[in-house]
Coordinates of C-alpha atoms in Angstrom, one line a residue:
X1 CA 307.3 91.5 52.2
X2 CA 304.7 91.9 49.5
X3 CA 303.0 89.3 47.3
X4 CA 305.0 88.4 44.2
X5 CA 304.8 86.0 41.3
X6 CA 306.9 83.2 42.8
X7 CA 305.0 80.0 42.7
X8 CA 303.3 79.7 39.4
X9 CA 303.2 81.5 36.1
X10 CA 300.3 83.9 36.3
X11 CA 298.7 85.7 33.4
X12 CA 296.6 88.8 33.1
X13 CA 293.2 88.4 31.5
X14 CA 292.6 92.1 31.1
X15 CA 296.0 93.7 30.2
X16 CA 296.5 94.8 33.8
X17 CA 298.6 92.5 36.0
X18 CA 296.1 93.0 38.8
X19 CA 293.1 91.7 37.0
X20 CA 291.1 94.3 39.0
X21 CA 290.1 96.5 36.2
X22 CA 287.0 96.6 34.0
X23 CA 285.8 93.0 34.2
X24 CA 284.4 91.7 31.0
X25 CA 280.8 90.6 31.0
X26 CA 280.0 87.2 29.5
X27 CA 276.6 85.7 28.6
X28 CA 274.9 82.8 30.2
X29 CA 275.4 83.4 33.9
X30 CA 275.6 80.2 35.9
X31 CA 274.8 79.8 39.5
X32 CA 276.9 77.0 41.0
X33 CA 275.5 75.2 44.0
X34 CA 276.9 72.9 46.6
X35 CA 274.5 70.3 47.9
X36 CA 274.9 68.8 51.3
X37 CA 272.4 65.9 52.0
X38 CA 271.7 64.5 55.4
X39 CA 270.0 61.1 55.7
X40 CA 266.3 61.5 55.7
X41 CA 266.5 65.2 55.4
X42 CA 265.8 67.6 52.6
X43 CA 268.9 68.7 50.6
X44 CA 270.2 72.1 51.6
X45 CA 271.6 74.2 48.8
X46 CA 274.5 76.7 49.3
X47 CA 274.3 79.5 46.7
X48 CA 277.8 80.6 47.4
X49 CA 280.8 78.7 48.7
X50 CA 283.5 81.0 50.1
X51 CA 287.0 79.6 50.0
X52 CA 289.4 80.8 52.7
X53 CA 292.5 79.8 54.7
X54 CA 291.8 78.5 58.2
X55 CA 293.7 81.0 60.3
X56 CA 291.7 83.1 62.7
X57 CA 292.3 86.2 60.7
X58 CA 291.4 84.6 57.4
X59 CA 288.2 83.3 58.9
X60 CA 287.4 86.7 60.3
X61 CA 287.7 88.1 56.8
X62 CA 285.5 85.4 55.3
X63 CA 282.9 86.0 58.0
X64 CA 283.0 89.7 57.2
X65 CA 282.5 88.9 53.5
X66 CA 279.6 86.6 54.4
X67 CA 277.8 89.2 56.5
X68 CA 278.2 91.9 53.8
X69 CA 276.7 89.5 51.2
X70 CA 273.8 88.6 53.4
X71 CA 273.1 92.3 54.1
X72 CA 273.2 93.2 50.4
X73 CA 271.2 90.3 49.0
X74 CA 268.1 88.9 50.7
X75 CA 268.4 85.4 49.1
X76 CA 271.8 85.0 50.7
X77 CA 270.4 85.9 54.2
X78 CA 268.6 82.5 54.4
X79 CA 270.1 79.8 56.5
X80 CA 272.7 77.7 54.6
X81 CA 272.8 80.0 51.6
X82 CA 276.5 80.7 52.2
X83 CA 279.0 78.1 53.1
X84 CA 282.6 78.7 54.2
X85 CA 285.1 76.2 53.0
X86 CA 288.4 76.1 54.7
X87 CA 291.4 75.2 52.5
X88 CA 294.9 74.5 53.9
X89 CA 297.7 76.0 51.9
X90 CA 301.3 75.1 51.6
X91 CA 302.3 78.3 53.3
X92 CA 300.2 77.4 56.3
X93 CA 301.9 74.0 56.6
X94 CA 305.6 75.1 56.3
X95 CA 306.3 77.5 59.2
X96 CA 310.0 76.9 59.9
X97 CA 311.4 78.5 56.8
X98 CA 311.4 82.1 55.5
X99 CA 308.7 82.7 52.9
X100 CA 311.4 83.5 50.3
X101 CA 312.9 80.1 50.7
X102 CA 309.7 78.2 50.1
X103 CA 308.4 80.2 47.1
X104 CA 306.9 83.4 48.5
X105 CA 303.4 84.4 49.6
X106 CA 301.8 83.0 46.5
X107 CA 301.8 79.8 48.5
X108 CA 299.0 81.2 50.7
X109 CA 296.7 81.5 47.6
X110 CA 297.6 78.7 45.2
X111 CA 295.5 75.9 46.7
X112 CA 292.5 78.3 47.0
X113 CA 293.0 79.4 43.4
X114 CA 293.0 75.7 42.4
X115 CA 289.8 75.1 44.3
X116 CA 288.2 78.1 42.6
X117 CA 289.2 77.0 39.1
X118 CA 288.1 73.4 39.8
X119 CA 284.6 74.6 40.9
X120 CA 284.9 73.4 44.5
X121 CA 284.3 77.0 45.7
X122 CA 282.6 79.9 44.1
X123 CA 284.6 82.9 45.5
X124 CA 287.9 83.2 47.3
X125 CA 288.6 85.7 50.1
X126 CA 292.2 86.9 50.3
X127 CA 294.3 89.4 52.2
X128 CA 295.3 91.5 49.1
X129 CA 299.0 91.8 50.2
X130 CA 299.2 88.0 49.8
X131 CA 297.8 88.0 46.3
X132 CA 300.5 87.4 43.6
X133 CA 301.1 90.2 41.1
X134 CA 299.5 88.2 38.3
X135 CA 296.3 86.2 38.9
X136 CA 295.8 82.7 37.5
X137 CA 294.2 82.6 34.1
X138 CA 290.5 82.0 34.4
X139 CA 290.1 84.1 37.6
X140 CA 289.3 87.8 38.2
X141 CA 289.2 90.0 41.3
X142 CA 286.3 92.4 40.9
X143 CA 285.9 93.3 44.5
X144 CA 287.9 95.0 47.3
X145 CA 286.1 95.6 50.6
X146 CA 286.7 99.0 52.3
X147 CA 290.4 99.2 53.4
X148 CA 291.3 99.0 57.0
X149 CA 294.1 101.0 58.7
X150 CA 297.2 100.4 56.6
X151 CA 299.8 101.1 59.4
X152 CA 302.0 98.6 61.2
X153 CA 301.7 98.0 65.0
X154 CA 304.8 97.8 67.2
X155 CA 304.4 95.2 70.0
X156 CA 306.8 95.0 72.9
X157 CA 306.7 94.2 76.6
X158 CA 309.7 96.3 77.5
X159 CA 309.8 99.4 75.3
X160 CA 307.3 101.9 73.8
X161 CA 309.0 102.2 70.4
X162 CA 311.7 100.8 68.1
X163 CA 313.8 103.8 69.0
X164 CA 313.7 102.8 72.7
X165 CA 315.0 99.3 72.2
X166 CA 318.6 98.8 73.4
X167 CA 321.3 98.0 70.8
X168 CA 321.3 94.3 70.0
X169 CA 317.6 93.8 70.7
X170 CA 316.0 91.1 68.6
X171 CA 313.0 92.1 66.5
X172 CA 311.0 89.3 64.9
X173 CA 309.4 89.6 61.5
X174 CA 308.9 87.4 58.5
X175 CA 308.5 90.5 56.3
X176 CA 311.6 91.6 54.4
X177 CA 309.8 95.0 53.9
X178 CA 309.7 95.5 57.7
X179 CA 313.1 94.0 58.3
X180 CA 314.8 96.3 55.8
X181 CA 313.1 99.5 57.0
X182 CA 313.9 98.6 60.6
X183 CA 317.6 98.1 59.8
X184 CA 317.7 101.3 57.7
X185 CA 316.5 103.4 60.6
X186 CA 317.9 101.4 63.5
X187 CA 321.0 99.5 62.3
X188 CA 321.9 98.6 65.9
X189 CA 318.9 96.2 66.1
X190 CA 318.9 92.6 65.0
X191 CA 316.0 91.2 63.0
X192 CA 315.1 87.5 62.7
X193 CA 312.5 85.5 60.8
X194 CA 309.4 85.2 62.8
X195 CA 306.4 83.4 61.2
X196 CA 303.0 82.1 62.4
X197 CA 299.6 83.5 62.7
X198 CA 298.9 86.5 64.9
X199 CA 298.2 84.5 68.0
X200 CA 301.3 82.4 67.6
X201 CA 303.6 85.4 67.2
X202 CA 302.1 87.1 70.2
X203 CA 302.7 83.9 72.2
X204 CA 306.3 83.7 71.1
X205 CA 306.8 87.3 72.0
X206 CA 305.5 86.7 75.5
X207 CA 307.7 83.6 75.9
X208 CA 310.8 85.8 75.1
X209 CA 311.7 84.4 71.7
X210 CA 312.2 88.0 70.6
X211 CA 312.2 91.5 72.2
X212 CA 309.6 93.0 69.9
X213 CA 307.6 92.3 66.7
X214 CA 305.6 94.2 64.1
X215 CA 302.1 93.2 62.9
X216 CA 299.6 94.8 60.5
X217 CA 297.2 96.9 62.6
X218 CA 294.4 95.9 60.2
X219 CA 294.7 92.3 61.2
X220 CA 294.7 93.1 64.9
X221 CA 291.6 95.3 64.4
X222 CA 289.8 92.6 62.5
X223 CA 290.6 90.1 65.2
X224 CA 289.5 92.6 67.9
X225 CA 293.0 92.4 69.3
X226 CA 294.2 96.0 68.7
X227 CA 294.8 96.4 72.5
X228 CA 298.0 94.3 72.0
X229 CA 299.6 97.1 70.0
X230 CA 302.2 99.0 72.1
X231 CA 302.3 101.8 69.5
X232 CA 301.2 102.4 65.9
X233 CA 304.0 103.3 63.5
X234 CA 303.3 106.2 61.1
X235 CA 303.6 105.5 57.4
X236 CA 306.6 107.8 57.4
X237 CA 308.5 105.5 59.8
X238 CA 307.2 102.2 58.2
X239 CA 305.7 102.3 54.7
X240 CA 303.2 99.5 54.4
X241 CA 303.1 96.6 52.1
X242 CA 301.4 96.8 48.8
X243 CA 297.6 96.5 49.4
X244 CA 298.1 96.2 53.2
X245 CA 294.8 96.4 55.0
X246 CA 292.7 95.5 51.9
X247 CA 290.6 92.4 51.4
X248 CA 290.2 91.1 47.9
X249 CA 287.5 88.7 46.7
X250 CA 288.1 86.6 43.5
X251 CA 285.8 84.5 41.3
X252 CA 286.0 82.7 38.0
X253 CA 286.2 85.1 35.1
X254 CA 283.2 83.5 33.3
X255 CA 280.9 83.4 36.4
X256 CA 278.7 86.4 35.8
X257 CA 276.5 85.7 38.8
X258 CA 279.3 85.7 41.3
X259 CA 280.8 88.8 39.6
X260 CA 277.5 90.5 40.1
X261 CA 277.4 89.6 43.8
X262 CA 280.9 90.8 44.3
X263 CA 280.6 94.0 42.3
X264 CA 277.8 95.0 44.8
X265 CA 280.3 94.9 47.6
X266 CA 283.2 96.6 45.9
X267 CA 284.7 99.8 47.5
X268 CA 285.9 101.8 44.5
X269 CA 288.4 104.0 46.4
X270 CA 290.1 100.9 47.8
X271 CA 290.1 99.2 44.4
X272 CA 291.8 102.1 42.7
X273 CA 294.4 102.5 45.5
X274 CA 295.2 98.8 45.4
X275 CA 295.5 98.9 41.6
X276 CA 297.9 101.8 41.8
X277 CA 300.1 100.0 44.3
X278 CA 300.1 96.7 42.4
X279 CA 301.0 98.4 39.1
X280 CA 304.1 99.8 41.0
X281 CA 304.9 96.3 42.2
X282 CA 304.4 94.8 38.7
X283 CA 306.9 97.2 37.1
X284 CA 309.5 96.5 39.6
X285 CA 309.0 92.8 38.9
X286 CA 310.2 92.0 42.3
X287 CA 311.0 88.5 43.5
X288 CA 310.4 87.0 46.9
X289 CA 313.7 88.5 48.1
X290 CA 312.8 92.1 47.2
X291 CA 311.6 94.5 49.9
X292 CA 309.0 96.7 48.3
X293 CA 306.5 99.0 50.0
X294 CA 303.8 101.4 48.6
X295 CA 300.8 103.4 49.7
X296 CA 298.2 105.2 47.6
X297 CA 295.4 107.2 49.2
X298 CA 292.9 110.0 48.6
X299 CA 294.3 113.2 50.1
X300 CA 292.3 116.1 51.6
X301 CA 292.0 117.7 48.2
X302 CA 290.5 114.6 46.7
X303 CA 293.6 113.7 44.7
X304 CA 295.7 110.5 44.9
X305 CA 298.9 110.7 46.9
X306 CA 301.4 107.9 46.3
X307 CA 304.6 106.9 48.0
X308 CA 306.8 104.0 47.0
X309 CA 309.9 102.3 48.4
X310 CA 312.5 99.8 47.2
X311 CA 315.3 98.6 49.4
X312 CA 317.9 96.0 50.0
X313 CA 317.1 93.4 52.6
X314 CA 319.8 94.7 55.0
X315 CA 318.5 98.3 54.7
X316 CA 321.8 99.6 53.3
X317 CA 320.2 100.8 50.1
X318 CA 316.8 102.5 50.1
X319 CA 315.1 104.2 47.1
X320 CA 312.0 106.2 47.6
X321 CA 309.6 108.2 45.4
X322 CA 306.3 110.1 45.6
X323 CA 303.6 111.1 43.2
X324 CA 300.3 113.1 43.2
X325 CA 297.5 113.2 40.6
X326 CA 293.8 112.7 39.9
X327 CA 292.0 109.9 41.8
X328 CA 290.9 108.1 38.6
X329 CA 291.7 104.6 37.3
X330 CA 293.8 105.6 34.3
X331 CA 295.8 108.2 36.1
X332 CA 296.5 106.0 39.1
X333 CA 297.6 103.1 36.9
X334 CA 300.1 105.4 35.1
X335 CA 301.2 106.8 38.5
X336 CA 302.1 103.4 39.8
X337 CA 303.9 102.4 36.7
X338 CA 305.8 105.6 36.4
X339 CA 306.9 105.4 40.0
X340 CA 308.0 101.8 39.5
X341 CA 310.1 102.8 36.4
X342 CA 311.7 105.6 38.4
X343 CA 312.9 103.4 41.2
X344 CA 313.9 100.6 38.8
X345 CA 316.2 103.1 37.0
X346 CA 317.5 104.5 40.3
X347 CA 318.5 101.1 41.6
X348 CA 320.0 99.8 38.4
X349 CA 320.1 96.2 37.0
X350 CA 322.9 95.2 39.4
X351 CA 320.6 95.9 42.4
X352 CA 318.2 93.1 41.4
X353 CA 320.9 90.7 40.4
X354 CA 322.3 91.0 43.9
X355 CA 319.1 89.8 45.4
X356 CA 318.9 86.5 43.5

């Protein structure tokens, strides 16, 4: 399941729903500082406060961001210059219901966005696939770190692939995107909602709650847990979520100093690919009950290759498309939009009404 505008009304600052493009520069840069004072000790000043969820994967991504900032800017390498602030989100607290029933994956970012807008943190580190289609007004996302492997990992104690699972086997996944593609190719299998962080889901699998599960390979790799993967699914068998494997870092749109720091870390190939995929998602205007998948990448000829998918949750209807064109911002934005319009027309208005 991809990130959608489900919890709050988000607005684009820059004409693009992703707010990833061409950040506007504003005068009077301001350096915000968090001051922590110990009794009898000199105040320590944090130049950057990083906001993040508290899961092991979220913390690994925040630590990666911190290390990259320290390596790129000498003043940030000093002790105490960067503080990591853990923020608990609604999505972290409600684990017994499907995401669609509690408002979608925007619930993993809202509290962090609020902290950013209120000045309690200076930057926010997100898994890009959790970021809603439209960013909150007053924030911008000028940085994507280099993208990890976009593929999904199959994890099972009794079979080497989805195809080897006996009919009736239960596969656990909270992702409608994964559920629909599994049922499309393997209708004899049963899929159930399966939430929790990586460690929790692996524990539930070992306890026999399900026969198998799928996890993003990127998360396993960042947690140094890739050895848990039984097999890695090709993108042909399981098209990834929009922006899967990408880390995004947001700041306030009027904070030039933070924007300067983040721009120095930005990986442009990743930013363009993520932008293309999110434009596709924005056109489809999917809700939290819409399985959507997309993948844009630079091919061996240096061009952008794009694949997109829209399906029904039970896998009975699947619409796919592909595009190729120059690896440039304007071309990739149009590529994503055009692909979205094609699948929207193929599916027809009744398709989306049936998902409400």
